[in-house]
Amino acid sequence: GLYEVRLLTVRRSHRRRCYALLLMYAALRWIESRGGRHVVAIGRREVVEMYRKALELDPASATAHHNLGASLSRRGEYAEAERHFRAALERKPSAPAYDGLGFVLWKQGRTDKAVAALQAANAADPKHPAGYEHLAPIHVGQGRIEEAAATRRELELAKASGGSSGGARAGSKAP
């Protein structure tokens, strides 16, 4: 099987510094100490192609669709990211996939649909904080300050409960 483990992300401004290299070395040694034999270190540019290849091997993979959507979203490719978040939700509804969908809809200016997707993320897993994190600024932008404050309180509760990324409740549909 194909497994992804993200151990380390270093800010672009710090990538060429000595401690960044030491952190990478420590991460690789940690993998090796736990029996890891094949380690591939790749950057964000290469990861998109890796997920596309994973989807060629397993087109039904909700995880690969979700991860490709997230990678495309980080690159600002919101329309394509939306398609992959929707594909992930068709295969396996989850709070992170609803949250990703809501974020890319928001970035495309489709605020009402973004709110619906983020509310679906919160309903799917009230302990998953990202839906609340993205919903609060939308409320602020709409001038709905009391709703934004309530969403921030829910975010603090989600963070205090330890957060999780469990699956959606039965019957949840992508907005």
PDB file of C-alpha atoms in Angstrom:
ATOM      1  CA  GLY A   1       0.000   0.000   0.000  1.00  0.00           C
ATOM      2  CA  LEU A   2       0.837   3.653  -0.290  1.00  0.00           C
ATOM      3  CA  TYR A   3       1.212   5.574   2.948  1.00  0.00           C
ATOM      4  CA  GLU A   4       1.778   9.251   3.483  1.00  0.00           C
ATOM      5  CA  VAL A   5       3.341  10.535   6.642  1.00  0.00           C
ATOM      6  CA  ARG A   6       3.909  14.234   6.984  1.00  0.00           C
ATOM      7  CA  LEU A   7       6.500  14.691   9.655  1.00  0.00           C
ATOM      8  CA  LEU A   8       7.864  18.084   8.923  1.00  0.00           C
ATOM      9  CA  THR A   9       6.904  21.269   7.156  1.00  0.00           C
ATOM     10  CA  VAL A  10       9.400  24.116   7.297  1.00  0.00           C
ATOM     11  CA  ARG A  11       8.387  27.663   6.425  1.00  0.00           C
ATOM     12  CA  ARG A  12       9.798  28.819   3.120  1.00  0.00           C
ATOM     13  CA  SER A  13      11.782  31.599   4.817  1.00  0.00           C
ATOM     14  CA  HIS A  14      13.531  29.045   7.059  1.00  0.00           C
ATOM     15  CA  ARG A  15      14.210  26.233   4.597  1.00  0.00           C
ATOM     16  CA  ARG A  16      17.878  26.939   3.945  1.00  0.00           C
ATOM     17  CA  ARG A  17      18.802  27.446   7.574  1.00  0.00           C
ATOM     18  CA  CYS A  18      20.904  25.005   9.538  1.00  0.00           C
ATOM     19  CA  TYR A  19      18.161  24.027  11.986  1.00  0.00           C
ATOM     20  CA  ALA A  20      15.815  23.138   9.102  1.00  0.00           C
ATOM     21  CA  LEU A  21      18.360  20.639   7.821  1.00  0.00           C
ATOM     22  CA  LEU A  22      18.850  19.270  11.329  1.00  0.00           C
ATOM     23  CA  LEU A  23      15.089  18.834  11.746  1.00  0.00           C
ATOM     24  CA  MET A  24      14.883  16.979   8.414  1.00  0.00           C
ATOM     25  CA  TYR A  25      17.790  14.736   9.423  1.00  0.00           C
ATOM     26  CA  ALA A  26      16.127  14.009  12.772  1.00  0.00           C
ATOM     27  CA  ALA A  27      12.830  13.145  11.052  1.00  0.00           C
ATOM     28  CA  LEU A  28      14.550  10.753   8.664  1.00  0.00           C
ATOM     29  CA  ARG A  29      16.448   9.097  11.530  1.00  0.00           C
ATOM     30  CA  TRP A  30      13.165   8.717  13.450  1.00  0.00           C
ATOM     31  CA  ILE A  31      11.587   6.921  10.481  1.00  0.00           C
ATOM     32  CA  GLU A  32      14.610   4.668  10.159  1.00  0.00           C
ATOM     33  CA  SER A  33      14.562   3.823  13.888  1.00  0.00           C
ATOM     34  CA  ARG A  34      10.995   2.577  13.522  1.00  0.00           C
ATOM     35  CA  GLY A  35      11.700   0.263  10.616  1.00  0.00           C
ATOM     36  CA  GLY A  36      11.128   2.635   7.728  1.00  0.00           C
ATOM     37  CA  ARG A  37      13.024   1.430   4.694  1.00  0.00           C
ATOM     38  CA  HIS A  38      11.765   3.610   1.844  1.00  0.00           C
ATOM     39  CA  VAL A  39      11.608   7.331   2.438  1.00  0.00           C
ATOM     40  CA  VAL A  40      10.746   9.837  -0.230  1.00  0.00           C
ATOM     41  CA  ALA A  41      11.100  13.486   0.615  1.00  0.00           C
ATOM     42  CA  ILE A  42       9.073  15.597  -1.780  1.00  0.00           C
ATOM     43  CA  GLY A  43       7.957  19.164  -2.023  1.00  0.00           C
ATOM     44  CA  ARG A  44       4.498  20.575  -2.635  1.00  0.00           C
ATOM     45  CA  ARG A  45       5.026  20.716  -6.397  1.00  0.00           C
ATOM     46  CA  GLU A  46       5.696  16.987  -6.625  1.00  0.00           C
ATOM     47  CA  VAL A  47       2.944  15.915  -4.259  1.00  0.00           C
ATOM     48  CA  VAL A  48       0.154  16.838  -6.715  1.00  0.00           C
ATOM     49  CA  GLU A  49       1.546  14.441  -9.303  1.00  0.00           C
ATOM     50  CA  MET A  50       1.924  11.765  -6.631  1.00  0.00           C
ATOM     51  CA  TYR A  51      -1.778  12.009  -5.747  1.00  0.00           C
ATOM     52  CA  ARG A  52      -2.778  12.012  -9.418  1.00  0.00           C
ATOM     53  CA  LYS A  53      -0.783   8.805  -9.856  1.00  0.00           C
ATOM     54  CA  ALA A  54      -2.457   7.337  -6.746  1.00  0.00           C
ATOM     55  CA  LEU A  55      -5.853   8.088  -8.340  1.00  0.00           C
ATOM     56  CA  GLU A  56      -4.772   6.318 -11.531  1.00  0.00           C
ATOM     57  CA  LEU A  57      -4.034   3.259  -9.398  1.00  0.00           C
ATOM     58  CA  ASP A  58      -7.190   3.583  -7.275  1.00  0.00           C
ATOM     59  CA  PRO A  59      -9.768   6.019  -8.718  1.00  0.00           C
ATOM     60  CA  ALA A  60     -12.171   5.248  -5.856  1.00  0.00           C
ATOM     61  CA  SER A  61      -9.765   6.401  -3.136  1.00  0.00           C
ATOM     62  CA  ALA A  62     -11.477   9.053  -1.023  1.00  0.00           C
ATOM     63  CA  THR A  63      -8.165   9.713   0.722  1.00  0.00           C
ATOM     64  CA  ALA A  64      -6.312  10.395  -2.535  1.00  0.00           C
ATOM     65  CA  HIS A  65      -9.135  12.684  -3.749  1.00  0.00           C
ATOM     66  CA  HIS A  66      -9.117  14.566  -0.437  1.00  0.00           C
ATOM     67  CA  ASN A  67      -5.323  14.920  -0.353  1.00  0.00           C
ATOM     68  CA  LEU A  68      -5.194  16.036  -3.997  1.00  0.00           C
ATOM     69  CA  GLY A  69      -7.918  18.596  -3.260  1.00  0.00           C
ATOM     70  CA  ALA A  70      -5.956  19.895  -0.281  1.00  0.00           C
ATOM     71  CA  SER A  71      -2.731  20.111  -2.278  1.00  0.00           C
ATOM     72  CA  LEU A  72      -4.440  21.933  -5.147  1.00  0.00           C
ATOM     73  CA  SER A  73      -6.097  24.292  -2.680  1.00  0.00           C
ATOM     74  CA  ARG A  74      -2.703  25.225  -1.224  1.00  0.00           C
ATOM     75  CA  ARG A  75      -1.587  26.065  -4.781  1.00  0.00           C
ATOM     76  CA  GLY A  76      -4.650  28.263  -5.352  1.00  0.00           C
ATOM     77  CA  GLU A  77      -6.235  25.886  -7.878  1.00  0.00           C
ATOM     78  CA  TYR A  78      -9.641  26.105  -6.238  1.00  0.00           C
ATOM     79  CA  ALA A  79     -11.931  24.873  -9.048  1.00  0.00           C
ATOM     80  CA  GLU A  80      -9.986  21.637  -9.506  1.00  0.00           C
ATOM     81  CA  ALA A  81      -9.638  21.255  -5.734  1.00  0.00           C
ATOM     82  CA  GLU A  82     -13.432  21.553  -5.451  1.00  0.00           C
ATOM     83  CA  ARG A  83     -13.917  18.643  -7.865  1.00  0.00           C
ATOM     84  CA  HIS A  84     -11.645  16.428  -5.790  1.00  0.00           C
ATOM     85  CA  PHE A  85     -13.216  17.378  -2.441  1.00  0.00           C
ATOM     86  CA  ARG A  86     -16.634  16.559  -3.931  1.00  0.00           C
ATOM     87  CA  ALA A  87     -15.300  13.208  -5.199  1.00  0.00           C
ATOM     88  CA  ALA A  88     -13.933  12.460  -1.726  1.00  0.00           C
ATOM     89  CA  LEU A  89     -17.301  13.298  -0.172  1.00  0.00           C
ATOM     90  CA  GLU A  90     -19.150  11.027  -2.629  1.00  0.00           C
ATOM     91  CA  ARG A  91     -16.936   8.129  -1.585  1.00  0.00           C
ATOM     92  CA  LYS A  92     -16.528   8.805   2.135  1.00  0.00           C
ATOM     93  CA  PRO A  93     -18.107  11.859   3.775  1.00  0.00           C
ATOM     94  CA  SER A  94     -15.884  13.400   6.453  1.00  0.00           C
ATOM     95  CA  ALA A  95     -15.500  16.664   8.348  1.00  0.00           C
ATOM     96  CA  PRO A  96     -12.086  17.413   6.767  1.00  0.00           C
ATOM     97  CA  ALA A  97     -13.475  16.939   3.240  1.00  0.00           C
ATOM     98  CA  TYR A  98     -16.490  19.190   3.965  1.00  0.00           C
ATOM     99  CA  ASP A  99     -14.097  21.743   5.453  1.00  0.00           C
ATOM    100  CA  GLY A 100     -11.836  21.626   2.385  1.00  0.00           C
ATOM    101  CA  LEU A 101     -14.846  22.029   0.118  1.00  0.00           C
ATOM    102  CA  GLY A 102     -16.100  24.965   2.172  1.00  0.00           C
ATOM    103  CA  PHE A 103     -12.712  26.671   2.063  1.00  0.00           C
ATOM    104  CA  VAL A 104     -12.343  26.419  -1.727  1.00  0.00           C
ATOM    105  CA  LEU A 105     -15.938  27.554  -2.272  1.00  0.00           C
ATOM    106  CA  TRP A 106     -15.221  30.585  -0.072  1.00  0.00           C
ATOM    107  CA  LYS A 107     -12.058  31.357  -2.031  1.00  0.00           C
ATOM    108  CA  GLN A 108     -14.125  31.230  -5.236  1.00  0.00           C
ATOM    109  CA  GLY A 109     -16.582  33.772  -3.812  1.00  0.00           C
ATOM    110  CA  ARG A 110     -19.414  31.267  -3.370  1.00  0.00           C
ATOM    111  CA  THR A 111     -20.037  32.244   0.231  1.00  0.00           C
ATOM    112  CA  ASP A 112     -23.489  30.721   0.773  1.00  0.00           C
ATOM    113  CA  LYS A 113     -22.351  27.314  -0.469  1.00  0.00           C
ATOM    114  CA  ALA A 114     -19.141  27.674   1.568  1.00  0.00           C
ATOM    115  CA  VAL A 115     -21.165  28.314   4.732  1.00  0.00           C
ATOM    116  CA  ALA A 116     -23.312  25.240   4.029  1.00  0.00           C
ATOM    117  CA  ALA A 117     -20.235  23.042   3.517  1.00  0.00           C
ATOM    118  CA  LEU A 118     -18.532  24.352   6.669  1.00  0.00           C
ATOM    119  CA  GLN A 119     -21.711  23.812   8.683  1.00  0.00           C
ATOM    120  CA  ALA A 120     -21.783  20.256   7.305  1.00  0.00           C
ATOM    121  CA  ALA A 121     -18.179  19.827   8.523  1.00  0.00           C
ATOM    122  CA  ASN A 122     -19.186  21.023  11.982  1.00  0.00           C
ATOM    123  CA  ALA A 123     -22.237  18.752  12.026  1.00  0.00           C
ATOM    124  CA  ALA A 124     -20.196  15.780  10.807  1.00  0.00           C
ATOM    125  CA  ASP A 125     -17.722  16.162  13.643  1.00  0.00           C
ATOM    126  CA  PRO A 126     -18.273  18.965  16.178  1.00  0.00           C
ATOM    127  CA  LYS A 127     -14.786  18.326  17.581  1.00  0.00           C
ATOM    128  CA  HIS A 128     -13.065  19.027  14.217  1.00  0.00           C
ATOM    129  CA  PRO A 129     -11.874  22.641  14.594  1.00  0.00           C
ATOM    130  CA  ALA A 130     -11.092  23.604  10.993  1.00  0.00           C
ATOM    131  CA  GLY A 131     -14.724  24.111   9.966  1.00  0.00           C
ATOM    132  CA  TYR A 132     -15.163  26.651  12.746  1.00  0.00           C
ATOM    133  CA  GLU A 133     -11.847  28.324  11.869  1.00  0.00           C
ATOM    134  CA  HIS A 134     -12.998  28.957   8.306  1.00  0.00           C
ATOM    135  CA  LEU A 135     -16.592  29.820   9.180  1.00  0.00           C
ATOM    136  CA  ALA A 136     -15.839  32.626  11.672  1.00  0.00           C
ATOM    137  CA  PRO A 137     -14.141  34.987   9.177  1.00  0.00           C
ATOM    138  CA  ILE A 138     -16.957  34.456   6.681  1.00  0.00           C
ATOM    139  CA  HIS A 139     -19.438  35.596   9.331  1.00  0.00           C
ATOM    140  CA  VAL A 140     -17.246  38.630  10.068  1.00  0.00           C
ATOM    141  CA  GLY A 141     -17.106  39.485   6.354  1.00  0.00           C
ATOM    142  CA  GLN A 142     -20.899  39.316   6.226  1.00  0.00           C
ATOM    143  CA  GLY A 143     -21.201  41.630   9.232  1.00  0.00           C
ATOM    144  CA  ARG A 144     -22.657  38.809  11.345  1.00  0.00           C
ATOM    145  CA  ILE A 145     -20.482  39.569  14.352  1.00  0.00           C
ATOM    146  CA  GLU A 146     -22.569  37.708  16.958  1.00  0.00           C
ATOM    147  CA  GLU A 147     -22.507  34.549  14.815  1.00  0.00           C
ATOM    148  CA  ALA A 148     -18.753  34.961  14.343  1.00  0.00           C
ATOM    149  CA  ALA A 149     -18.307  35.228  18.126  1.00  0.00           C
ATOM    150  CA  ALA A 150     -20.456  32.135  18.683  1.00  0.00           C
ATOM    151  CA  THR A 151     -18.438  30.253  16.057  1.00  0.00           C
ATOM    152  CA  ARG A 152     -15.194  31.289  17.793  1.00  0.00           C
ATOM    153  CA  ARG A 153     -16.578  29.952  21.094  1.00  0.00           C
ATOM    154  CA  GLU A 154     -17.430  26.655  19.371  1.00  0.00           C
ATOM    155  CA  LEU A 155     -13.903  26.606  17.947  1.00  0.00           C
ATOM    156  CA  GLU A 156     -12.429  26.952  21.423  1.00  0.00           C
ATOM    157  CA  LEU A 157     -14.640  24.103  22.651  1.00  0.00           C
ATOM    158  CA  ALA A 158     -13.560  21.921  19.724  1.00  0.00           C
ATOM    159  CA  LYS A 159      -9.892  22.627  20.449  1.00  0.00           C
ATOM    160  CA  ALA A 160     -10.383  21.992  24.177  1.00  0.00           C
ATOM    161  CA  SER A 161     -11.963  18.602  23.427  1.00  0.00           C
ATOM    162  CA  GLY A 162      -8.893  17.511  21.510  1.00  0.00           C
ATOM    163  CA  GLY A 163     -10.469  17.661  18.051  1.00  0.00           C
ATOM    164  CA  SER A 164     -10.847  14.683  15.738  1.00  0.00           C
ATOM    165  CA  SER A 165     -11.399  13.966  12.084  1.00  0.00           C
ATOM    166  CA  GLY A 166     -14.154  11.385  12.255  1.00  0.00           C
ATOM    167  CA  GLY A 167     -16.604  10.592   9.473  1.00  0.00           C
ATOM    168  CA  ALA A 168     -19.789  12.408   8.627  1.00  0.00           C
ATOM    169  CA  ARG A 169     -23.162  11.439   9.980  1.00  0.00           C
ATOM    170  CA  ALA A 170     -25.342   9.329   7.733  1.00  0.00           C
ATOM    171  CA  GLY A 171     -27.301  11.321   5.223  1.00  0.00           C
ATOM    172  CA  SER A 172     -24.843  14.240   4.954  1.00  0.00           C
ATOM    173  CA  LYS A 173     -24.683  15.662   1.440  1.00  0.00           C
ATOM    174  CA  ALA A 174     -22.142  17.989  -0.128  1.00  0.00           C
ATOM    175  CA  PRO A 175     -23.595  21.490  -0.682  1.00  0.00           C
TER     176      PRO A 175
END
